[in-house]
């Protein structure tokens, strides 16, 4: 970890109330060829558990996964807030309302699923993930970069004929939804819900850039992996996130011990 990130994290950890928002795939978990196999890197999971138990810390996942899938794969500790489907789904505790689609949106979602299923059928290794607000065409297992991009282009063209379909590009994935929402909106909702002094957001994908775009002031953005980014800091891989989270936890634990009166 470079010194500029270390210094920024120490300042962040010193705030009385902080929000740590994390993407799941490619950030807390390594990217996998089979989406259902993704699980948090063990060191990341332990650091998240430690932070979730600390006073003044709110933790959240901000993911393109559906809430149900995110709960299953990430197995978040109790109290962790969840933003799913790129902001279309929210679980901010209490009686969180589920995602409700209008009749028109339900019809459009069905068309999206049918359209992407037809596209995927033409390329071995391509598959479609059904989501509450739409569907995603995955090409990570398609043999060859050119063929994978061709499949994505075919998907974009086919979806252009579906009324009410919004497109989101990611790494080896094309997602289409009927509810226009972004991770930036999700982070804004989390900020309003938790009222932190500062926010940290870490993510790896193109859709995470909308999350970095809403950070301000004392906030920290961390890009995981390569690629252009608006984030102020970068780490190489999901396994490096544990050091980031441990630094925050250790510094806050140290402050807690200093504030404890002598027995």
PDB file of N, CA and C in Angstrom, residues 19-29 40 44-45 47-49 51 58-64 70 74 77 80-84 183 187 190 199-204 208 212 220 222 224 235 241-242 244-245 248:
ATOM      1  N   UNK A  19     -18.659   5.664   6.915  1.00  0.00           N
ATOM      2  CA  UNK A  19     -19.380   4.686   6.094  1.00  0.00           C
ATOM      3  C   UNK A  19     -18.388   4.043   5.141  1.00  0.00           C
ATOM      4  N   UNK A  20     -18.334   2.715   5.152  1.00  0.00           N
ATOM      5  CA  UNK A  20     -17.479   1.964   4.230  1.00  0.00           C
ATOM      6  C   UNK A  20     -18.388   1.195   3.289  1.00  0.00           C
ATOM      7  N   UNK A  21     -18.374   1.562   2.012  1.00  0.00           N
ATOM      8  CA  UNK A  21     -19.216   0.931   0.995  1.00  0.00           C
ATOM      9  C   UNK A  21     -18.324   0.151   0.033  1.00  0.00           C
ATOM     10  N   UNK A  22     -18.678  -1.098  -0.216  1.00  0.00           N
ATOM     11  CA  UNK A  22     -17.823  -1.990  -0.992  1.00  0.00           C
ATOM     12  C   UNK A  22     -18.600  -2.684  -2.101  1.00  0.00           C
ATOM     13  N   UNK A  23     -18.040  -2.684  -3.296  1.00  0.00           N
ATOM     14  CA  UNK A  23     -18.533  -3.560  -4.355  1.00  0.00           C
ATOM     15  C   UNK A  23     -18.202  -5.002  -3.952  1.00  0.00           C
ATOM     16  N   UNK A  24     -18.910  -5.965  -4.516  1.00  0.00           N
ATOM     17  CA  UNK A  24     -18.653  -7.359  -4.148  1.00  0.00           C
ATOM     18  C   UNK A  24     -17.708  -8.032  -5.140  1.00  0.00           C
ATOM     19  N   UNK A  25     -18.183  -8.292  -6.355  1.00  0.00           N
ATOM     20  CA  UNK A  25     -17.374  -9.008  -7.347  1.00  0.00           C
ATOM     21  C   UNK A  25     -16.179  -8.167  -7.783  1.00  0.00           C
ATOM     22  N   UNK A  26     -14.994  -8.752  -7.732  1.00  0.00           N
ATOM     23  CA  UNK A  26     -13.800  -8.043  -8.154  1.00  0.00           C
ATOM     24  C   UNK A  26     -13.276  -7.071  -7.134  1.00  0.00           C
ATOM     25  N   UNK A  27     -13.890  -7.049  -5.960  1.00  0.00           N
ATOM     26  CA  UNK A  27     -13.467  -6.117  -4.907  1.00  0.00           C
ATOM     27  C   UNK A  27     -13.317  -6.874  -3.587  1.00  0.00           C
ATOM     28  N   UNK A  28     -14.428  -7.280  -2.999  1.00  0.00           N
ATOM     29  CA  UNK A  28     -14.373  -8.143  -1.813  1.00  0.00           C
ATOM     30  C   UNK A  28     -14.100  -9.585  -2.228  1.00  0.00           C
ATOM     31  N   UNK A  29     -14.666  -9.983  -3.369  1.00  0.00           N
ATOM     32  CA  UNK A  29     -14.477 -11.339  -3.904  1.00  0.00           C
ATOM     33  C   UNK A  29     -13.699 -11.270  -5.205  1.00  0.00           C
ATOM     34  N   UNK A  40     -16.360 -14.010  -0.640  1.00  0.00           N
ATOM     35  CA  UNK A  40     -15.377 -13.042  -0.159  1.00  0.00           C
ATOM     36  C   UNK A  40     -14.005 -13.686   0.046  1.00  0.00           C
ATOM     37  N   UNK A  44     -10.602 -10.637   3.670  1.00  0.00           N
ATOM     38  CA  UNK A  44     -11.564  -9.541   3.566  1.00  0.00           C
ATOM     39  C   UNK A  44     -12.769  -9.789   4.464  1.00  0.00           C
ATOM     40  N   UNK A  45     -13.255 -11.025   4.458  1.00  0.00           N
ATOM     41  CA  UNK A  45     -14.413 -11.360   5.288  1.00  0.00           C
ATOM     42  C   UNK A  45     -14.126 -11.131   6.763  1.00  0.00           C
ATOM     43  N   UNK A  47     -11.919  -9.035   8.062  1.00  0.00           N
ATOM     44  CA  UNK A  47     -11.814  -7.596   8.320  1.00  0.00           C
ATOM     45  C   UNK A  47     -13.196  -6.942   8.343  1.00  0.00           C
ATOM     46  N   UNK A  48     -14.076  -7.386   7.484  1.00  0.00           N
ATOM     47  CA  UNK A  48     -15.443  -6.856   7.461  1.00  0.00           C
ATOM     48  C   UNK A  48     -16.165  -7.206   8.753  1.00  0.00           C
ATOM     49  N   UNK A  49     -15.978  -8.417   9.224  1.00  0.00           N
ATOM     50  CA  UNK A  49     -16.584  -8.827  10.504  1.00  0.00           C
ATOM     51  C   UNK A  49     -16.108  -7.920  11.640  1.00  0.00           C
ATOM     52  N   UNK A  51     -14.885  -4.816  11.476  1.00  0.00           N
ATOM     53  CA  UNK A  51     -15.382  -3.458  11.333  1.00  0.00           C
ATOM     54  C   UNK A  51     -16.877  -3.358  11.650  1.00  0.00           C
ATOM     55  N   UNK A  58     -20.420   2.244   9.802  1.00  0.00           N
ATOM     56  CA  UNK A  58     -21.478   1.617   9.008  1.00  0.00           C
ATOM     57  C   UNK A  58     -20.830   0.966   7.802  1.00  0.00           C
ATOM     58  N   UNK A  59     -21.230  -0.264   7.535  1.00  0.00           N
ATOM     59  CA  UNK A  59     -20.706  -1.006   6.394  1.00  0.00           C
ATOM     60  C   UNK A  59     -21.833  -1.281   5.411  1.00  0.00           C
ATOM     61  N   UNK A  60     -21.497  -1.261   4.118  1.00  0.00           N
ATOM     62  CA  UNK A  60     -22.505  -1.520   3.095  1.00  0.00           C
ATOM     63  C   UNK A  60     -21.874  -2.216   1.903  1.00  0.00           C
ATOM     64  N   UNK A  61     -22.635  -3.098   1.279  1.00  0.00           N
ATOM     65  CA  UNK A  61     -22.289  -3.617  -0.037  1.00  0.00           C
ATOM     66  C   UNK A  61     -23.063  -2.820  -1.068  1.00  0.00           C
ATOM     67  N   UNK A  62     -22.393  -2.427  -2.142  1.00  0.00           N
ATOM     68  CA  UNK A  62     -23.039  -1.738  -3.258  1.00  0.00           C
ATOM     69  C   UNK A  62     -22.697  -2.540  -4.505  1.00  0.00           C
ATOM     70  N   UNK A  63     -23.660  -3.303  -5.009  1.00  0.00           N
ATOM     71  CA  UNK A  63     -23.357  -4.340  -5.993  1.00  0.00           C
ATOM     72  C   UNK A  63     -24.388  -4.369  -7.119  1.00  0.00           C
ATOM     73  N   UNK A  64     -23.972  -4.934  -8.224  1.00  0.00           N
ATOM     74  CA  UNK A  64     -24.910  -5.210  -9.298  1.00  0.00           C
ATOM     75  C   UNK A  64     -25.698  -6.478  -9.065  1.00  0.00           C
ATOM     76  N   UNK A  70     -26.780 -11.475  -3.311  1.00  0.00           N
ATOM     77  CA  UNK A  70     -25.741 -10.832  -2.505  1.00  0.00           C
ATOM     78  C   UNK A  70     -25.740 -11.384  -1.085  1.00  0.00           C
ATOM     79  N   UNK A  74     -22.257 -13.178  -0.325  1.00  0.00           N
ATOM     80  CA  UNK A  74     -21.410 -12.352   0.541  1.00  0.00           C
ATOM     81  C   UNK A  74     -21.551 -12.721   2.009  1.00  0.00           C
ATOM     82  N   UNK A  77     -22.253  -9.723   7.640  1.00  0.00           N
ATOM     83  CA  UNK A  77     -22.573  -9.727   9.066  1.00  0.00           C
ATOM     84  C   UNK A  77     -23.862  -8.953   9.328  1.00  0.00           C
ATOM     85  N   UNK A  80     -25.052  -5.033   8.240  1.00  0.00           N
ATOM     86  CA  UNK A  80     -24.468  -4.499   7.013  1.00  0.00           C
ATOM     87  C   UNK A  80     -25.599  -4.107   6.069  1.00  0.00           C
ATOM     88  N   UNK A  81     -25.527  -2.897   5.536  1.00  0.00           N
ATOM     89  CA  UNK A  81     -26.544  -2.383   4.630  1.00  0.00           C
ATOM     90  C   UNK A  81     -26.266  -2.884   3.213  1.00  0.00           C
ATOM     91  N   UNK A  82     -27.320  -3.016   2.411  1.00  0.00           N
ATOM     92  CA  UNK A  82     -27.170  -3.607   1.088  1.00  0.00           C
ATOM     93  C   UNK A  82     -27.825  -2.744   0.013  1.00  0.00           C
ATOM     94  N   UNK A  83     -27.067  -2.477  -1.039  1.00  0.00           N
ATOM     95  CA  UNK A  83     -27.583  -1.869  -2.257  1.00  0.00           C
ATOM     96  C   UNK A  83     -27.350  -2.884  -3.368  1.00  0.00           C
ATOM     97  N   UNK A  84     -28.415  -3.360  -3.983  1.00  0.00           N
ATOM     98  CA  UNK A  84     -28.304  -4.370  -5.030  1.00  0.00           C
ATOM     99  C   UNK A  84     -28.830  -3.869  -6.364  1.00  0.00           C
ATOM    100  N   UNK A 183     -25.005   3.105  -8.977  1.00  0.00           N
ATOM    101  CA  UNK A 183     -24.332   2.939  -7.690  1.00  0.00           C
ATOM    102  C   UNK A 183     -24.092   4.289  -7.020  1.00  0.00           C
ATOM    103  N   UNK A 187     -25.038   5.088  -3.195  1.00  0.00           N
ATOM    104  CA  UNK A 187     -24.148   5.659  -2.177  1.00  0.00           C
ATOM    105  C   UNK A 187     -24.751   6.935  -1.591  1.00  0.00           C
ATOM    106  N   UNK A 190     -27.220   5.853   0.907  1.00  0.00           N
ATOM    107  CA  UNK A 190     -26.535   5.381   2.110  1.00  0.00           C
ATOM    108  C   UNK A 190     -26.031   6.549   2.944  1.00  0.00           C
ATOM    109  N   UNK A 199     -17.034   9.012   3.729  1.00  0.00           N
ATOM    110  CA  UNK A 199     -17.398   7.766   3.054  1.00  0.00           C
ATOM    111  C   UNK A 199     -16.180   7.198   2.339  1.00  0.00           C
ATOM    112  N   UNK A 200     -15.997   5.889   2.424  1.00  0.00           N
ATOM    113  CA  UNK A 200     -15.018   5.184   1.599  1.00  0.00           C
ATOM    114  C   UNK A 200     -15.785   4.250   0.672  1.00  0.00           C
ATOM    115  N   UNK A 201     -15.481   4.313  -0.609  1.00  0.00           N
ATOM    116  CA  UNK A 201     -16.083   3.389  -1.571  1.00  0.00           C
ATOM    117  C   UNK A 201     -14.984   2.728  -2.375  1.00  0.00           C
ATOM    118  N   UNK A 202     -15.051   1.396  -2.478  1.00  0.00           N
ATOM    119  CA  UNK A 202     -14.084   0.625  -3.264  1.00  0.00           C
ATOM    120  C   UNK A 202     -14.821  -0.213  -4.292  1.00  0.00           C
ATOM    121  N   UNK A 203     -14.313  -0.204  -5.517  1.00  0.00           N
ATOM    122  CA  UNK A 203     -14.931  -0.997  -6.576  1.00  0.00           C
ATOM    123  C   UNK A 203     -13.980  -1.181  -7.731  1.00  0.00           C
ATOM    124  N   UNK A 204     -14.334  -2.099  -8.632  1.00  0.00           N
ATOM    125  CA  UNK A 204     -13.420  -2.452  -9.714  1.00  0.00           C
ATOM    126  C   UNK A 204     -13.968  -2.219 -11.114  1.00  0.00           C
ATOM    127  N   UNK A 208     -18.848   1.140 -11.225  1.00  0.00           N
ATOM    128  CA  UNK A 208     -18.404   1.736  -9.962  1.00  0.00           C
ATOM    129  C   UNK A 208     -17.963   3.189 -10.132  1.00  0.00           C
ATOM    130  N   UNK A 212     -17.815   6.500  -7.573  1.00  0.00           N
ATOM    131  CA  UNK A 212     -16.693   7.404  -7.300  1.00  0.00           C
ATOM    132  C   UNK A 212     -17.081   8.864  -7.581  1.00  0.00           C
ATOM    133  N   UNK A 220     -13.101   8.868   0.397  1.00  0.00           N
ATOM    134  CA  UNK A 220     -12.013   8.149  -0.276  1.00  0.00           C
ATOM    135  C   UNK A 220     -12.606   7.201  -1.318  1.00  0.00           C
ATOM    136  N   UNK A 222     -11.451   4.089  -3.923  1.00  0.00           N
ATOM    137  CA  UNK A 222     -10.366   3.146  -4.192  1.00  0.00           C
ATOM    138  C   UNK A 222     -10.754   2.258  -5.370  1.00  0.00           C
ATOM    139  N   UNK A 224     -10.062  -0.920  -7.605  1.00  0.00           N
ATOM    140  CA  UNK A 224      -9.411  -2.224  -7.485  1.00  0.00           C
ATOM    141  C   UNK A 224      -9.064  -2.713  -8.890  1.00  0.00           C
ATOM    142  N   UNK A 235      -5.701  -0.056  -5.595  1.00  0.00           N
ATOM    143  CA  UNK A 235      -5.019  -1.259  -5.140  1.00  0.00           C
ATOM    144  C   UNK A 235      -5.068  -2.272  -6.269  1.00  0.00           C
ATOM    145  N   UNK A 241      -7.456  -5.634  -0.486  1.00  0.00           N
ATOM    146  CA  UNK A 241      -8.452  -4.863   0.259  1.00  0.00           C
ATOM    147  C   UNK A 241      -8.345  -5.119   1.754  1.00  0.00           C
ATOM    148  N   UNK A 242      -7.950  -6.320   2.147  1.00  0.00           N
ATOM    149  CA  UNK A 242      -7.874  -6.669   3.565  1.00  0.00           C
ATOM    150  C   UNK A 242      -6.962  -5.712   4.322  1.00  0.00           C
ATOM    151  N   UNK A 244      -6.350  -2.622   3.642  1.00  0.00           N
ATOM    152  CA  UNK A 244      -7.070  -1.349   3.757  1.00  0.00           C
ATOM    153  C   UNK A 244      -8.035  -1.395   4.930  1.00  0.00           C
ATOM    154  N   UNK A 245      -8.830  -2.451   4.980  1.00  0.00           N
ATOM    155  CA  UNK A 245      -9.842  -2.568   6.030  1.00  0.00           C
ATOM    156  C   UNK A 245      -9.210  -2.779   7.397  1.00  0.00           C
ATOM    157  N   UNK A 248      -7.920   0.518   8.922  1.00  0.00           N
ATOM    158  CA  UNK A 248      -9.011   1.304   9.514  1.00  0.00           C
ATOM    159  C   UNK A 248      -9.421   0.712  10.851  1.00  0.00           C
TER     160      UNK A 248
END
